[in-house]
Tab-separated table of C-alpha atoms in Angstrom:
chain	number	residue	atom	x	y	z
R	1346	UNK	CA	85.338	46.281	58.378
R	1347	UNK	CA	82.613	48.443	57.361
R	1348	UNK	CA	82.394	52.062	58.883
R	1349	UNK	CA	79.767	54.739	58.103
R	1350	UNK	CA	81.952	56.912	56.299
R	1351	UNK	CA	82.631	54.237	54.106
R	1352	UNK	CA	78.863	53.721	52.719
R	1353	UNK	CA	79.237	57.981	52.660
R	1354	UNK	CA	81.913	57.671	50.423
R	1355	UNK	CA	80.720	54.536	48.171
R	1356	UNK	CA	76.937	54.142	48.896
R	1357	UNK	CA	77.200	51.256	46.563
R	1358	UNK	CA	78.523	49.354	49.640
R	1359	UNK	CA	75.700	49.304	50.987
R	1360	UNK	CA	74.964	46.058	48.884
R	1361	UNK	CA	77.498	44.184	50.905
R	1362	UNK	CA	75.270	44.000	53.811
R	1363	UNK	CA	72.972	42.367	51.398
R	1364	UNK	CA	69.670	43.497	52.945
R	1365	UNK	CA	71.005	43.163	56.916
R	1366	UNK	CA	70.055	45.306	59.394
R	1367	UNK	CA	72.800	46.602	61.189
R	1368	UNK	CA	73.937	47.458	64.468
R	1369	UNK	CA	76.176	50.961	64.358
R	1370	UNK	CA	78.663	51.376	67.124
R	1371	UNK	CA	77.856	54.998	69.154
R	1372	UNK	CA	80.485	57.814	68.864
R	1373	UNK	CA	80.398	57.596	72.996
R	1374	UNK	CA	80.005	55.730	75.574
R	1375	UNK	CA	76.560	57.691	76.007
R	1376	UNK	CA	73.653	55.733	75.921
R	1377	UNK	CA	70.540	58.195	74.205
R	1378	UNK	CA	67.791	56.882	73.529
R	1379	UNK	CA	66.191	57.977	70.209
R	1380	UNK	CA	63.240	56.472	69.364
R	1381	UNK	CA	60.275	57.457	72.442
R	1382	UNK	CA	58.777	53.911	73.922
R	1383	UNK	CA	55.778	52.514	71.788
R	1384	UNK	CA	52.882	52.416	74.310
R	1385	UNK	CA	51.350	48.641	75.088
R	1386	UNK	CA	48.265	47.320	73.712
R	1387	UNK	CA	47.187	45.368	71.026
R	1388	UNK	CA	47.727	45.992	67.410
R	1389	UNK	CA	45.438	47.773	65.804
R	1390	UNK	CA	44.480	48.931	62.374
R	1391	UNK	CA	44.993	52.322	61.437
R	1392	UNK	CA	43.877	54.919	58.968
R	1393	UNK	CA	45.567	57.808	58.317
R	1394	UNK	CA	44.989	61.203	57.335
R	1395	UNK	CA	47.567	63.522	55.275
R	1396	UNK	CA	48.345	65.948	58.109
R	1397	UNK	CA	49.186	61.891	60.149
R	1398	UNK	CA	51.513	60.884	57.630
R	1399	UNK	CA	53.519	64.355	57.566
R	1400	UNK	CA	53.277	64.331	61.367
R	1401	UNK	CA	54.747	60.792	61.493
R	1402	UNK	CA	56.993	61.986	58.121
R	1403	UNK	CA	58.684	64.618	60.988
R	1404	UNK	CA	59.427	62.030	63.448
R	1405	UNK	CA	61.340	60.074	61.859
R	1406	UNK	CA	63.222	62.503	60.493
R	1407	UNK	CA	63.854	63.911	64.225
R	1408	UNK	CA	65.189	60.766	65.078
R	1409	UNK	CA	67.000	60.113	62.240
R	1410	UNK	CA	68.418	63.417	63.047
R	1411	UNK	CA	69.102	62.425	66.982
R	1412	UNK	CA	70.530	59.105	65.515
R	1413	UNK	CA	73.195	61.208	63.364
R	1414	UNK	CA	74.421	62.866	65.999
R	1415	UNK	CA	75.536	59.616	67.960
R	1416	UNK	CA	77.439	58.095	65.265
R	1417	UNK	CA	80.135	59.370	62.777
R	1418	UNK	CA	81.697	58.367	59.868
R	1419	UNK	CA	84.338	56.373	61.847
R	1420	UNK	CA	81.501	54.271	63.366
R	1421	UNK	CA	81.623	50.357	62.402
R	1422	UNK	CA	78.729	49.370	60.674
R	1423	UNK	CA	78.073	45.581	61.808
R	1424	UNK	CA	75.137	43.364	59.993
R	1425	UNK	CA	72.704	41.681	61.708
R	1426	UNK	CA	73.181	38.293	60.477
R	1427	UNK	CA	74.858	34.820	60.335
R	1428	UNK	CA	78.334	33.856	59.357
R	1429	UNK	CA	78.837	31.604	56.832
R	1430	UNK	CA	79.073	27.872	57.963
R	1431	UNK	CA	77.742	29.371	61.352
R	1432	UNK	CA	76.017	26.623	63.464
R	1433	UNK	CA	74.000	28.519	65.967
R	1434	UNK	CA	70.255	28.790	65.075
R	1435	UNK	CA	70.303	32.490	66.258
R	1436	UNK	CA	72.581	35.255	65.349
R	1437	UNK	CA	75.087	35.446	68.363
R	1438	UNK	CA	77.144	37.758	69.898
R	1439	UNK	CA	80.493	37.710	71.946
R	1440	UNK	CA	84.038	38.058	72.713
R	1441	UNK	CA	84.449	33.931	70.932
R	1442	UNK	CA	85.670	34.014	67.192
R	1443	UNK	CA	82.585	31.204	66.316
R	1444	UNK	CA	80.014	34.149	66.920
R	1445	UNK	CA	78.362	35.578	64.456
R	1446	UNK	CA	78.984	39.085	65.663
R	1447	UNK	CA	82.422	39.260	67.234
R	1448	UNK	CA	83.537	42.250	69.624
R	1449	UNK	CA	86.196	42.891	71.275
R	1450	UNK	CA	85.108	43.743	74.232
R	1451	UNK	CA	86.532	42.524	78.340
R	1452	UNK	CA	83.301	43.364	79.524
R	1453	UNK	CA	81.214	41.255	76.992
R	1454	UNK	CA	80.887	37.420	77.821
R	1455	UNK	CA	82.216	34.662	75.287
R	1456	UNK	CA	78.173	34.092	74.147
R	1457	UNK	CA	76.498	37.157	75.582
R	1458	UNK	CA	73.394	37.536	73.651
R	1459	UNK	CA	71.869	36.359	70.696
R	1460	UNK	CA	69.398	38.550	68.015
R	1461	UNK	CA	66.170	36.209	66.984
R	1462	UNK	CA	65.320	36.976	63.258
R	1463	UNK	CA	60.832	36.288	63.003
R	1464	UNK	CA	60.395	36.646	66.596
R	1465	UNK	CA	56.721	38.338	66.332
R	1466	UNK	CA	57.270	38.925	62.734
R	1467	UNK	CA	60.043	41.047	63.622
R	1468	UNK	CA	64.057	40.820	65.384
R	1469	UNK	CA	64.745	39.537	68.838
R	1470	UNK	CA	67.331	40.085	71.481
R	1471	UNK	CA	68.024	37.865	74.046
R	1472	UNK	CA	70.396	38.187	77.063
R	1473	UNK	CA	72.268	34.521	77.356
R	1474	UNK	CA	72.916	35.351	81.057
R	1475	UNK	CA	76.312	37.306	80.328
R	1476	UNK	CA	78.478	38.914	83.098
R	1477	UNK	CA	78.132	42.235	82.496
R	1478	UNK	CA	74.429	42.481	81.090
R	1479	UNK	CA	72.924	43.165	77.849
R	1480	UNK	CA	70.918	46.762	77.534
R	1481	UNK	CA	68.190	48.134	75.737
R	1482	UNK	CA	67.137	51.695	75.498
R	1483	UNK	CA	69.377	51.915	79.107
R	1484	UNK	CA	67.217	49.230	80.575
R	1485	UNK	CA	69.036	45.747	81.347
R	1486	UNK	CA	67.349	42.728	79.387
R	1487	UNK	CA	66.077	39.757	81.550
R	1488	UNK	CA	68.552	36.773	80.851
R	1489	UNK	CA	66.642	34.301	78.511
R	1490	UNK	CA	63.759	36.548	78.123
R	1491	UNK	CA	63.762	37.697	74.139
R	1492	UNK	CA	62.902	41.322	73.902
R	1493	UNK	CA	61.845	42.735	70.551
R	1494	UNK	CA	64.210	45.695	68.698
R	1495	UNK	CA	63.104	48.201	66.663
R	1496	UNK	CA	65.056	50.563	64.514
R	1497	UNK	CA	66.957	53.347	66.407
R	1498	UNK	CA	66.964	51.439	69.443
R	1499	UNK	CA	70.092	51.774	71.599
R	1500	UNK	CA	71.902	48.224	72.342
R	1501	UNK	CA	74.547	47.665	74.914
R	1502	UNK	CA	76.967	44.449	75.118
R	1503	UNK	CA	79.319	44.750	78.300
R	1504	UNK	CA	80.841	48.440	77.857
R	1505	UNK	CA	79.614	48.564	73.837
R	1506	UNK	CA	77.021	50.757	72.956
R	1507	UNK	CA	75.735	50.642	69.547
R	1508	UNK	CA	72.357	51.415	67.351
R	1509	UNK	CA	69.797	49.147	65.779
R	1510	UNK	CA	69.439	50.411	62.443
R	1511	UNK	CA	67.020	48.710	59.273
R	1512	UNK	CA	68.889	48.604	56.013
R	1513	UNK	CA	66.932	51.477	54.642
R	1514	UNK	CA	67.832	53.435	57.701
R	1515	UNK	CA	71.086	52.543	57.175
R	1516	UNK	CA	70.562	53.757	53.767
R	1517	UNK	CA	68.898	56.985	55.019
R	1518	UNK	CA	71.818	57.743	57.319
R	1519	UNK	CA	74.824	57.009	55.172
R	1520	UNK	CA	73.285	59.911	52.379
């Protein structure tokens, strides 16, 4: 198992996520939520100016900052992805060893949720109707109803809290 303190000590470990993102598990049972909501609307093309960019520059460091101070370096650092010879289509996880994220968890069901890589162009998650609920950002995910992640979003299996990070986050955070 990977921890955060790990890629602190040797961030040439890094490379044995091999691009994943990553879900960090939370110092607490606390669930904060770090990135603010992105408002609804269609996509549209932006162009921005240099005070923007440092603006936006600021923000992410805030939040990498809030981020840092809900993990340590004893936090497991999971990838996002499948197991090898895995034979779901998604990247599952549950309590059962044949998921592709395993934790060890009473409260989280045997297949509680799965994470859908190119949903939108981006990741997934998807409640599969588990006991105890999945979570994101504090708010309980509709079972079968994918909701998108984005980085620094706060994920909860059963009593497990843990952060969405990117690899470059990861990267970021681990400095």
């Amino acid at each position: 198992m990977l921890t955060l303190g790990d890629l602190r000590a040797a961030p040439g470990r890094l490379s044995e996520l091999a691009g994943a993102d990553a879900l960090i598990a939370a110092t607490s049972s606390a669930e904060v939520v770090v990135r603010a909501p992105k408002p609804a609307g269609p996509a549209t093309t932006m162009v921005f100016q240099h005070e923007t960019i440092s603006m936006m520059r600021a923000e992410r460091a805030a939040e990498l900052a809030k981020l840092g101070a809900q993990v340590g370096p004893a936090s497991l650092v999971v990838p996002v992805k499948k197991k090898p010879g895995s034979f779901w289509d998604q990247i599952t996880v549950g309590r059962a060893n044949t998921n592709d994220i395993v934790l060890a968890d009473p409260a989280v069901s045997n297949v509680h949720a799965h994470f859908e890589p190119g949903f939108e162009e981006r990741i997934a998650l998807q409640d599969l109707g588990s006991s105890n609920g999945t979570f994101l950002n504090r708010e309980p995910l509709q079972p079968h109803v994918p909701q998108p992640v984005r980085a620094g979003d706060c994920v909860r299996f059963g009593q497990s809290v843990f952060y969405f990070v990117t690899n470059a986050m990861l990267a970021e955070l681990s400095r």
